[in-house]
Coordinates of C-alpha atoms in Angstrom, one line a residue:
X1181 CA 232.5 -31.4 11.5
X1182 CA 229.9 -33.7 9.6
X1183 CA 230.0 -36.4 12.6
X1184 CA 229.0 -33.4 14.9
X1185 CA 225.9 -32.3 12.8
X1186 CA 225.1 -36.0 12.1
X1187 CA 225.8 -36.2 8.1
X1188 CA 227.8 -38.8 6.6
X1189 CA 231.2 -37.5 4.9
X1190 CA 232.1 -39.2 1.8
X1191 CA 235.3 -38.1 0.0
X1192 CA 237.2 -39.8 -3.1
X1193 CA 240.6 -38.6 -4.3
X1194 CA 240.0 -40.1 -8.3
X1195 CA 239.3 -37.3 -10.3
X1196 CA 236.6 -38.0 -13.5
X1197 CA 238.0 -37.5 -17.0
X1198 CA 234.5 -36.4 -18.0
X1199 CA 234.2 -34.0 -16.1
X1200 CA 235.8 -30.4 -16.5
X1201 CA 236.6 -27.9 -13.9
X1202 CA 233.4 -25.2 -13.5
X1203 CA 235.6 -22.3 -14.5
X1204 CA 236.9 -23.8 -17.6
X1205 CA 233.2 -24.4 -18.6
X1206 CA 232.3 -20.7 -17.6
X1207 CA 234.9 -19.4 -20.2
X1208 CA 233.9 -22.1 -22.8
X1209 CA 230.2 -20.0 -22.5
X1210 CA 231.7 -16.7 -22.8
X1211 CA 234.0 -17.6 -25.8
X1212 CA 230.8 -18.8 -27.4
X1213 CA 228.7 -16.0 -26.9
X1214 CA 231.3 -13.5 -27.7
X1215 CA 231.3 -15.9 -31.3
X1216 CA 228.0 -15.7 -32.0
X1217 CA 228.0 -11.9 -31.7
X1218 CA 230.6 -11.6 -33.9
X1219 CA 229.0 -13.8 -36.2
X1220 CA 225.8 -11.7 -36.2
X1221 CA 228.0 -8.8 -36.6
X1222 CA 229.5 -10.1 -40.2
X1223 CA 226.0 -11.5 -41.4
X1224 CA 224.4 -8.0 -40.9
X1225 CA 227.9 -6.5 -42.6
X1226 CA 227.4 -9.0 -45.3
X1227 CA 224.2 -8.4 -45.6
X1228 CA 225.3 -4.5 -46.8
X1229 CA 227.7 -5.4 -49.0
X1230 CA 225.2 -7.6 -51.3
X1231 CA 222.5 -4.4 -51.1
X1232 CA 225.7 -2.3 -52.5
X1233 CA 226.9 -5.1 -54.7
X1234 CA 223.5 -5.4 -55.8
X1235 CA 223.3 -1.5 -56.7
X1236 CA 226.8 -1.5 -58.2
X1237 CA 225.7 -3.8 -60.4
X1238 CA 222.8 -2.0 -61.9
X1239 CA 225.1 0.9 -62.2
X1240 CA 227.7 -1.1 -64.3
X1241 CA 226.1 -3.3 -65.7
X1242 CA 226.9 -2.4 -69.2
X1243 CA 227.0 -5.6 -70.7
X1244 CA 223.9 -7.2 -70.3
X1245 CA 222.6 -8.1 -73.5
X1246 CA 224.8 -10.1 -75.7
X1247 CA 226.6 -8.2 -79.0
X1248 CA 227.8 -9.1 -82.0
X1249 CA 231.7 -8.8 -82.7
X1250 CA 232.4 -5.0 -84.2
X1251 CA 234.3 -6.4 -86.8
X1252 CA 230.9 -8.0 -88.3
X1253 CA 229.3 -4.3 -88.0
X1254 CA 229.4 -1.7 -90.5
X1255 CA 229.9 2.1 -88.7
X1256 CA 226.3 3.2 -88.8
X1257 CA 225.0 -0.1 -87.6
X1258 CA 227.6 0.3 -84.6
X1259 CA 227.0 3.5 -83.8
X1260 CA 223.2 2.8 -83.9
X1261 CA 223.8 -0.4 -81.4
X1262 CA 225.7 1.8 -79.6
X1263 CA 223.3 4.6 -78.8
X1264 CA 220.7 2.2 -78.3
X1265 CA 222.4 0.3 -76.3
X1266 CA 223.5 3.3 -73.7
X1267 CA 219.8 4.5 -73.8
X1268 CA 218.7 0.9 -72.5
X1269 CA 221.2 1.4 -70.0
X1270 CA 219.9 4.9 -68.9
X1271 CA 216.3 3.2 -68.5
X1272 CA 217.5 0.3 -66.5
X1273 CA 219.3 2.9 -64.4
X1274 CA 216.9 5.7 -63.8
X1275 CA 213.5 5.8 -62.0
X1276 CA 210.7 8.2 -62.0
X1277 CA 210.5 10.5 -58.8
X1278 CA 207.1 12.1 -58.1
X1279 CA 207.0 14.9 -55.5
X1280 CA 203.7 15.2 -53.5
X1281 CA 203.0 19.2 -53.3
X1282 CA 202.9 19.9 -50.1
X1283 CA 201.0 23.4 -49.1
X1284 CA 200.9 23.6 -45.4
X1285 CA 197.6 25.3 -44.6
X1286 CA 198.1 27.6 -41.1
X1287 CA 195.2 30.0 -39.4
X1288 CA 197.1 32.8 -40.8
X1289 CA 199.2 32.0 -43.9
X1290 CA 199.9 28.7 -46.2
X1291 CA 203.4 28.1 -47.4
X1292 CA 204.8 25.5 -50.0
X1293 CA 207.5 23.1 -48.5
X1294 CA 209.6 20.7 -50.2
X1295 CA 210.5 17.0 -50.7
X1296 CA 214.2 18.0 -49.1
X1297 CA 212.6 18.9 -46.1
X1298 CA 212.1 15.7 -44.9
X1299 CA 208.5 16.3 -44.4
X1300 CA 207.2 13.9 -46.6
X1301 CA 209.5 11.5 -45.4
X1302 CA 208.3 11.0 -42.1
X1303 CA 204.3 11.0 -43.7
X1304 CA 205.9 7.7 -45.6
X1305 CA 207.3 6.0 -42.6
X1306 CA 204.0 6.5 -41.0
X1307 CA 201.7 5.4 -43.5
X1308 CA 203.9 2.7 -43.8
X1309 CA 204.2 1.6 -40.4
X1310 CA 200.3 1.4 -40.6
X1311 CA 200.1 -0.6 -44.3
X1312 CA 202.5 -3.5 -42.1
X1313 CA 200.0 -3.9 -39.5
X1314 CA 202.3 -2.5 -36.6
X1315 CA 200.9 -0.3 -33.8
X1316 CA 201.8 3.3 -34.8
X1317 CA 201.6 6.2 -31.6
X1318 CA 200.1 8.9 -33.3
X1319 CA 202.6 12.0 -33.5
X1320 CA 201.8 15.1 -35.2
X1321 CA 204.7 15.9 -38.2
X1322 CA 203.9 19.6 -37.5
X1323 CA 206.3 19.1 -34.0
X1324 CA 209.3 18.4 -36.1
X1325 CA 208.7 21.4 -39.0
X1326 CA 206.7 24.1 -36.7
X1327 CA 208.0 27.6 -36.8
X1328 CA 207.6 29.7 -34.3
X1329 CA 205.0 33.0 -34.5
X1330 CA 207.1 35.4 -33.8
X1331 CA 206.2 39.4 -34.9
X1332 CA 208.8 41.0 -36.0
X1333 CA 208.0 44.5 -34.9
X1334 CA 205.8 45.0 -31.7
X1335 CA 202.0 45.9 -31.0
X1336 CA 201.0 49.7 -31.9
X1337 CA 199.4 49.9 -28.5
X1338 CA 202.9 49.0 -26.9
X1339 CA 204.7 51.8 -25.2
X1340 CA 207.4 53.5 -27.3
X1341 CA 211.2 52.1 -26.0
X1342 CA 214.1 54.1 -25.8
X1343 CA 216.9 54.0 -29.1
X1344 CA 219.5 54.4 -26.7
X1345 CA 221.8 51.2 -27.1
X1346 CA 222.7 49.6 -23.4
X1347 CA 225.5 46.9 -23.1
X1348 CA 225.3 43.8 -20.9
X1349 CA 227.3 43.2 -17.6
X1350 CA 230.4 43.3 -18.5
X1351 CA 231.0 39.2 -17.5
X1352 CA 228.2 38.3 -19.3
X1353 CA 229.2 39.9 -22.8
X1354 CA 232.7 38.8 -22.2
X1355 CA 230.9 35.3 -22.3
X1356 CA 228.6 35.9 -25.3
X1357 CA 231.3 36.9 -27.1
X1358 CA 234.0 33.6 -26.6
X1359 CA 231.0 31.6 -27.4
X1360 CA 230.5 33.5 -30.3
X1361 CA 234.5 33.3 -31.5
X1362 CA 234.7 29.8 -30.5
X1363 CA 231.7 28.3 -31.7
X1364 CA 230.4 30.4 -34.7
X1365 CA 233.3 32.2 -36.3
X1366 CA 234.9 29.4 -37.1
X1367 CA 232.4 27.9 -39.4
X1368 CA 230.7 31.2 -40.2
X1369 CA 233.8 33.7 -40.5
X1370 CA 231.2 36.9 -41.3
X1371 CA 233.5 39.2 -38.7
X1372 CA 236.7 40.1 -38.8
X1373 CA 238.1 39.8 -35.0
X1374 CA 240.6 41.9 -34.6
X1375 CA 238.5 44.8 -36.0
X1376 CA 235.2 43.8 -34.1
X1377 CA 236.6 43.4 -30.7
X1378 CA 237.8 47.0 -30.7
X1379 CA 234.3 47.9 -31.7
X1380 CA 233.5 46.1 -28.8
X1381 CA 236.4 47.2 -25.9
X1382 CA 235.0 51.0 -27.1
X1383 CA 230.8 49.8 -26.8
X1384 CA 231.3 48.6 -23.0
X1385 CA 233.3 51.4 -22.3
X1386 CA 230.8 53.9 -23.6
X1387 CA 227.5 52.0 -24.6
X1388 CA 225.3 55.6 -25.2
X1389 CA 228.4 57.0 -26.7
X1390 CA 228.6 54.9 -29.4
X1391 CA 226.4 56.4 -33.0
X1392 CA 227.7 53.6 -35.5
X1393 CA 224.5 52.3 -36.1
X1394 CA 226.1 48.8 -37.9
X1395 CA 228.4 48.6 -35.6
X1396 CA 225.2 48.1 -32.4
X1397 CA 223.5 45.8 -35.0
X1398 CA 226.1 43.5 -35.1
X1399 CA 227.0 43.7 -31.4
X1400 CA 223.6 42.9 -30.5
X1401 CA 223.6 40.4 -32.9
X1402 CA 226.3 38.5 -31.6
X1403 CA 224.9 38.7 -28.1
X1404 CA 221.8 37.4 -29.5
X1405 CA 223.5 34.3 -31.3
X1406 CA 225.6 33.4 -28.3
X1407 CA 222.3 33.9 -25.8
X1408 CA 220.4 31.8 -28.0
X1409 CA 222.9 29.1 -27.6
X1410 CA 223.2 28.5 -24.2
X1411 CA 219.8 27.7 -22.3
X1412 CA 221.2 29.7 -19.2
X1413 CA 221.6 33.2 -21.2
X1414 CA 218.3 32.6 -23.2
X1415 CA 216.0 35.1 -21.1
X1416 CA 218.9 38.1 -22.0
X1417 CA 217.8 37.3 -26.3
X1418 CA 214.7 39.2 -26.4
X1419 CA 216.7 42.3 -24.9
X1420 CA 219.3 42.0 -27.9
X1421 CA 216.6 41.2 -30.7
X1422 CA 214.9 44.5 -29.6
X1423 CA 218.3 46.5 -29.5
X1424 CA 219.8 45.0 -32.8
X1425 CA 216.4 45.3 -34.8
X1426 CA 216.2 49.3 -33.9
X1427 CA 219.5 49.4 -34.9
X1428 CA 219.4 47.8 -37.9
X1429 CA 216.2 49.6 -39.7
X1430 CA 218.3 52.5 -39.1
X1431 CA 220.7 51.2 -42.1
X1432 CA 218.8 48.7 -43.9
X1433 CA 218.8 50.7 -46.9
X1434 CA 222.6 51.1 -47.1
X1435 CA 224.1 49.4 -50.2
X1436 CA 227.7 48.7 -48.0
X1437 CA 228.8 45.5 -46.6
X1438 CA 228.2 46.2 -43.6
X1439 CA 224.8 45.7 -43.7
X1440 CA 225.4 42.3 -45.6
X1441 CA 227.3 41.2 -42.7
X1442 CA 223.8 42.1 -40.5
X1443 CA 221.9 40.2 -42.9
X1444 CA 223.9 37.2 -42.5
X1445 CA 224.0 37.6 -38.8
X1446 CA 220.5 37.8 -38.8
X1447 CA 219.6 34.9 -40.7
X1448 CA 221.9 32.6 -37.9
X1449 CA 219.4 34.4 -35.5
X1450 CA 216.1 33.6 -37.4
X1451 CA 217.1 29.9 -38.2
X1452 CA 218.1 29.2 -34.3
X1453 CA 214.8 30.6 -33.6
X1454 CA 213.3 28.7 -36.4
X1455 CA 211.6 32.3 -37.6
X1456 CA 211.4 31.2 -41.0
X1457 CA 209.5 34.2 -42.2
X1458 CA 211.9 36.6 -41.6
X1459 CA 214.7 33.8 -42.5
X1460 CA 213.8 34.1 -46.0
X1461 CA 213.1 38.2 -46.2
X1462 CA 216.4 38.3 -44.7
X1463 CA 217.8 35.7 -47.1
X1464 CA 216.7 37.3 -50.2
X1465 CA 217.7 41.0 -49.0
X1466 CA 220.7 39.5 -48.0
X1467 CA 221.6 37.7 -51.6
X1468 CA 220.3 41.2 -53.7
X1469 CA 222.7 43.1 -52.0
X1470 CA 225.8 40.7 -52.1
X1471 CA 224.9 41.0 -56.0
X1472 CA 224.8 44.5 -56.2
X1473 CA 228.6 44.7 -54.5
X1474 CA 229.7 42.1 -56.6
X1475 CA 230.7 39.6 -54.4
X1476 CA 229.8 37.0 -56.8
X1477 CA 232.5 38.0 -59.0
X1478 CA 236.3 37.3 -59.1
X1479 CA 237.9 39.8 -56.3
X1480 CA 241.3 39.4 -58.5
X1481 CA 239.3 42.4 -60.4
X1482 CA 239.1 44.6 -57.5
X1483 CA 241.1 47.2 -56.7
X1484 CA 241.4 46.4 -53.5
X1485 CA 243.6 45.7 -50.2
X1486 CA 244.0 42.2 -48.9
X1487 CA 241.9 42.5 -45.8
X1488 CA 238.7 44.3 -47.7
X1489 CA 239.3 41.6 -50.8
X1490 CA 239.6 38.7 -47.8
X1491 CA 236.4 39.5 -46.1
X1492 CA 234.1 40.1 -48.9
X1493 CA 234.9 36.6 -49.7
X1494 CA 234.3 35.3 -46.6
X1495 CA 231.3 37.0 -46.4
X1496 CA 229.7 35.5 -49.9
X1497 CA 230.8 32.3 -49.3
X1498 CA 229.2 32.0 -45.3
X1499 CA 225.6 33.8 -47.4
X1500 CA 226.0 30.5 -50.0
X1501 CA 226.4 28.4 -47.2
X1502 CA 223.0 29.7 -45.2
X1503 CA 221.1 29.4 -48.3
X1504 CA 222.2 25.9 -49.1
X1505 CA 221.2 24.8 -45.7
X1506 CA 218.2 26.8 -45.3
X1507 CA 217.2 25.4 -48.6
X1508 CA 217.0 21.9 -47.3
X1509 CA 215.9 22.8 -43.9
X1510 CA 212.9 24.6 -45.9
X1511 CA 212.4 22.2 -49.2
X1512 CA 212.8 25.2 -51.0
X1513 CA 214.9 26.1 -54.1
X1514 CA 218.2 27.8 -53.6
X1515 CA 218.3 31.2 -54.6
X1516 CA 222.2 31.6 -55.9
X1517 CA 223.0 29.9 -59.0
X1518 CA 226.1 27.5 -59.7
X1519 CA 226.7 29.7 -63.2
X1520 CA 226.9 33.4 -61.5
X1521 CA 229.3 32.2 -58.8
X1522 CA 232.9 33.2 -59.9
X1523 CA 234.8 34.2 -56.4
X1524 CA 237.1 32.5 -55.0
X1525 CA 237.6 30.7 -51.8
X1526 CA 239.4 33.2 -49.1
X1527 CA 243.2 32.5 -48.2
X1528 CA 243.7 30.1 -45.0
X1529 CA 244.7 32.4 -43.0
X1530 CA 243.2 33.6 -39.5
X1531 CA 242.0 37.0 -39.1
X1532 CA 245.1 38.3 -36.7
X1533 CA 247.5 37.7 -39.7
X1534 CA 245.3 39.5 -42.2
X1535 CA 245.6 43.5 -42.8
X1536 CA 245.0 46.0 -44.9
X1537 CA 248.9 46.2 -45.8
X1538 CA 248.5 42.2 -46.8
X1539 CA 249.2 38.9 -45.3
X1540 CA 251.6 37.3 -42.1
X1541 CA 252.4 34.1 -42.8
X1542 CA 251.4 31.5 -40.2
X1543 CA 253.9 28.9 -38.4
X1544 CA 254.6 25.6 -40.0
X1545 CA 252.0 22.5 -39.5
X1546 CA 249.8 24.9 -37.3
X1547 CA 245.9 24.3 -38.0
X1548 CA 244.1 28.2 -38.6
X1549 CA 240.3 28.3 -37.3
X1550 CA 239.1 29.4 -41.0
X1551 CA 240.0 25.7 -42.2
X1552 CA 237.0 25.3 -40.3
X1553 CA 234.8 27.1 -42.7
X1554 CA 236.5 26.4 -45.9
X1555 CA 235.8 22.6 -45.5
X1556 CA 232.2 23.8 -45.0
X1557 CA 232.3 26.4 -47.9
X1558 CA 233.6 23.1 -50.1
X1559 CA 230.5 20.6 -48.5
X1560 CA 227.8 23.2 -49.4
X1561 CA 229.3 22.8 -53.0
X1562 CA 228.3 19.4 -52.8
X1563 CA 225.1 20.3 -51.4
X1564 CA 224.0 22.5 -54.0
X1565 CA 224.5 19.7 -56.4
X1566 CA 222.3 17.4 -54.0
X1567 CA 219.5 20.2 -53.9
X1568 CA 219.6 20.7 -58.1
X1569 CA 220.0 17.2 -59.3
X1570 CA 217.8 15.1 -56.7
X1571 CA 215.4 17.9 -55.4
X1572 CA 214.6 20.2 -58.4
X1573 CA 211.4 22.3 -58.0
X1574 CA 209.7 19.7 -60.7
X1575 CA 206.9 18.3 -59.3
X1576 CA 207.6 14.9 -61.7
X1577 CA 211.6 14.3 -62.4
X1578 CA 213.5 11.2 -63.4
X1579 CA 216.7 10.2 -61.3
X1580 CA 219.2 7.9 -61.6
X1581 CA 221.3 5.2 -59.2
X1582 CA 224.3 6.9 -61.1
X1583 CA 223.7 10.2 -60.6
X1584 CA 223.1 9.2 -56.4
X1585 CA 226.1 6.9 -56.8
X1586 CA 228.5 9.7 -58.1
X1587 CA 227.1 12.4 -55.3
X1588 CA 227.8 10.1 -52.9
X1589 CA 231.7 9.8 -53.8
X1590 CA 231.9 12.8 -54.2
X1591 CA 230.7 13.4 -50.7
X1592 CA 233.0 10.3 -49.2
X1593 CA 236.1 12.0 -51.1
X1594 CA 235.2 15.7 -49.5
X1595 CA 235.0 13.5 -45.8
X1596 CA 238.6 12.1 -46.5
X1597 CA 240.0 15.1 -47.6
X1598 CA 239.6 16.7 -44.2
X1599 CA 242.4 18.1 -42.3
X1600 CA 243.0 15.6 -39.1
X1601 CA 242.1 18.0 -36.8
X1602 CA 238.6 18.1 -38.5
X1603 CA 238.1 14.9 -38.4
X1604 CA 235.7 13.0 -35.8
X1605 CA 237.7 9.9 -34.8
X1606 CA 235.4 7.2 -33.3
X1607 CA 236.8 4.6 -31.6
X1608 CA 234.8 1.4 -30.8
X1609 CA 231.9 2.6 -32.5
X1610 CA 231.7 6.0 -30.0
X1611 CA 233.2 9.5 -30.8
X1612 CA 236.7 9.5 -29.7
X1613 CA 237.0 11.8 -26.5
X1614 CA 239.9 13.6 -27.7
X1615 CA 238.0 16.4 -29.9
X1616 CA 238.5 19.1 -27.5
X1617 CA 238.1 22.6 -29.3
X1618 CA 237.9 20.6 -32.5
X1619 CA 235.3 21.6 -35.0
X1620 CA 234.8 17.8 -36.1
X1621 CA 231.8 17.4 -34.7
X1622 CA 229.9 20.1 -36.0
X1623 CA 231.2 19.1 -39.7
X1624 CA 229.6 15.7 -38.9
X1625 CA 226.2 17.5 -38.7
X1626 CA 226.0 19.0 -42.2
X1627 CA 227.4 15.6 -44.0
X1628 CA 225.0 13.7 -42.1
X1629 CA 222.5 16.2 -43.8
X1630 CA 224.3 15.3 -47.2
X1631 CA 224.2 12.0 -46.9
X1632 CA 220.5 11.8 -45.7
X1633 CA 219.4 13.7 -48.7
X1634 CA 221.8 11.7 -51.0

């Protein structure tokens, strides 16, 4: 074929021992490559460990000055080097924190908001950015902590509505009210199922029949949670607010827990709206009247049946868990106090098995959904300590690697102590696909807040 196109053909059958077959030299490449990633990969871990070792050792570093043998000291003179010697310690160890008041100035109100927030944080990181030299977009920090301007009650001028409570299609509250059982009952148990969902069969039945004014708050309220979750069901929201709002000023003034569990309800609403006005009215209401029945105390004390005694538990512990939250999202103080809290934590056990006549035991090694909540009852218990000891209202505080050291494991034991189900597996550095119907990821999202603020 070369004589035909008029090229010369030259072959040889020796074979160089210099030279190396192309695809052996291909995979040579690759395997080096693939080294120097994983060498990058250990200098940056590397790198971590000496920040930690480096904060360890300020931490523990107990004997940095040198002392004399105790047998050449008399008692006073030890106890003296002693004390003196711990306070040195505390001085290395802690730091000064100084809070920049921060009173947000708006065209119709100004409100204080916290260090917690994160506010001031992201000021920092742009002031910062600018000190370096770097090119910094300009980005208004008001689009990360806006609230929306939303009036609670309408216009004067607006035509007067109709009190008569109307029910959704029935395919469409069906919906609202999975999403509401599968997504927010299991973290925030402030319903008990079996009892709510007959108030529900009888509402769709007979919408205009039904009086119990609590029972259309917290109907509407659940629609308006569950609508507010999914972008599709967002226009039907403003129909429930209206319906659940009447509803509730109907009963606002009843001491009963019933209208606790609307104030609760109501506060999910306000923060998934980010109506922070009426998140805190709500809040307080909300934490004066769980007072006044005495949730705060031991329920051992009551006289009363296992499914009352069960929920009022819940109850309290989902109203501590908004206000921990809230208090962050907000960089405000935390209303309940550690001291006053005396309840305990309510039994694992799912709502089907609880009654008025006691408990039904559930099946061996079988996960309940209210294991769900309890871990989260237990995290904002950590949280509260995060708010109180490295957010206190002081404007000028003093804080030590210590203290942050010690909230931190405590935070890394809470993670570990997780059930397995509650646990978000990654695998290659990616969530782990099997987490369906698992609450893991949702737990992820308040001990990322933890450890941001820790």
């Amino acid at each position: 074929q070369c004589a035909n196109v008029g090229f010369e053909c030259r072959t040889s059958d020796k074979l160089s021992r210099r030279a190396f077959p192309r695809g052996y030299t291909e995979s040579l490449e690759e395997r080096v490559r693939s080294l120097e990633q994983e060498v990058r990969e250990l200098k940056d871990l590397l790198d971590e460990k000496d920040e930690k070792i480096d904060i360890l050792s300020k931490i523990r570093s107990n004997s940095s000055s040198p002392r004399r043998p105790s047998s050449e000291l008399s008692p006073a003179t030890s106890q003296e080097e002693k004390s003196t010697s711990s306070n040195e310690d505390l001085q290395e160890d802690s730091f000064n924190v100084q809070q920049s008041p921060s009173l947000l100035d708006r065209p119709s109100d100004s409100h204080f908001m916290g260090a917690s927030s994160g506010r001031a944080f992201v000021d920092t990181f742009k002031t910062k950015v600018k000190e370096s030299g770097k090119h910094c977009p300009e980005f208004g920090t008001e689009t990360f902590f806006a609230c929306s301007k939303i009036h609670s009650t309408p216009p004067k001028d607006s035509p007067m509505r109709s009190n008569t409570p109307k029910a959704p299609p029935r395919l469409l509250s069906d919906q609202l009210i999975n999403v509401f059982f599968q997504e927010w009952a299991p973290l925030f148990p402030i319903l008990h199922r079996p009892t709510f969902l007959d108030v529900y069969t009888q509402y769709v039945a007979d919408s205009e029949g039904c009086k119990n004014q609590h029972s259309i708050a917290q109907l509407n309220l659940v629609f308006c949670i569950s609508a507010q979750s999914m972008d599709a069901n967002k226009p039907h929201a403003e129909s429930f607010e209206r319906q659940w709002r009447d509803a509730f000023e109907a009963v606002l003034s009843e001491d009963t827990l019933a209208t606790l569990q609307c104030l609760v309800l109501a506060q999910l609403t306000c923060i998934l709206k980010a109506d922070y006005t009426n998140l805190l009215h709500y809040k307080g209401m909300a934490i004066n009247l769980s007072q006044r029945l005495g949730l705060h105390q031991s329920q051992k004390r009551c006289s009363l049946d296992s499914l009352a005694s069960e929920t009022r538990k819940k109850v309290f512990w989902t109203l501590y868990t908004v206000d921990c939250f809230s208090a962050a999202l907000l960089g405000l103080p935390k209303i309940l106090k550690e001291e006053d809290i005396h309840t305990e934590y309510p039994v694992d056990i799912d709502d089907e098995n609880i009654s008025e006549r006691g408990f039904q035991p559930t099946l061996p090694g079988e996960s309940t959904r209210l294991a769900s909540a309890l871990a989260l009852f237990r995290g904002s218990r950590i949280l509260a300590k995060v708010l109180d000891e490295l957010y206190p209202a002081s404007h000028s505080y003093d804080l030590s690697l210590q203290k942050i050291g010690s909230l931190n494991e405590e935070l890394n034991a809470w993670l570990i102590s997780l059930p397995s189900h509650l646990r978000l597996q990654f695998a290659q550095d990616k969530p782990s696909t099997k987490i369906i119907g698992s609450r893991s990821p949702f737990l992820v999202w308040p001990s990322s807040i933890m450890g941001k603020l820790d």
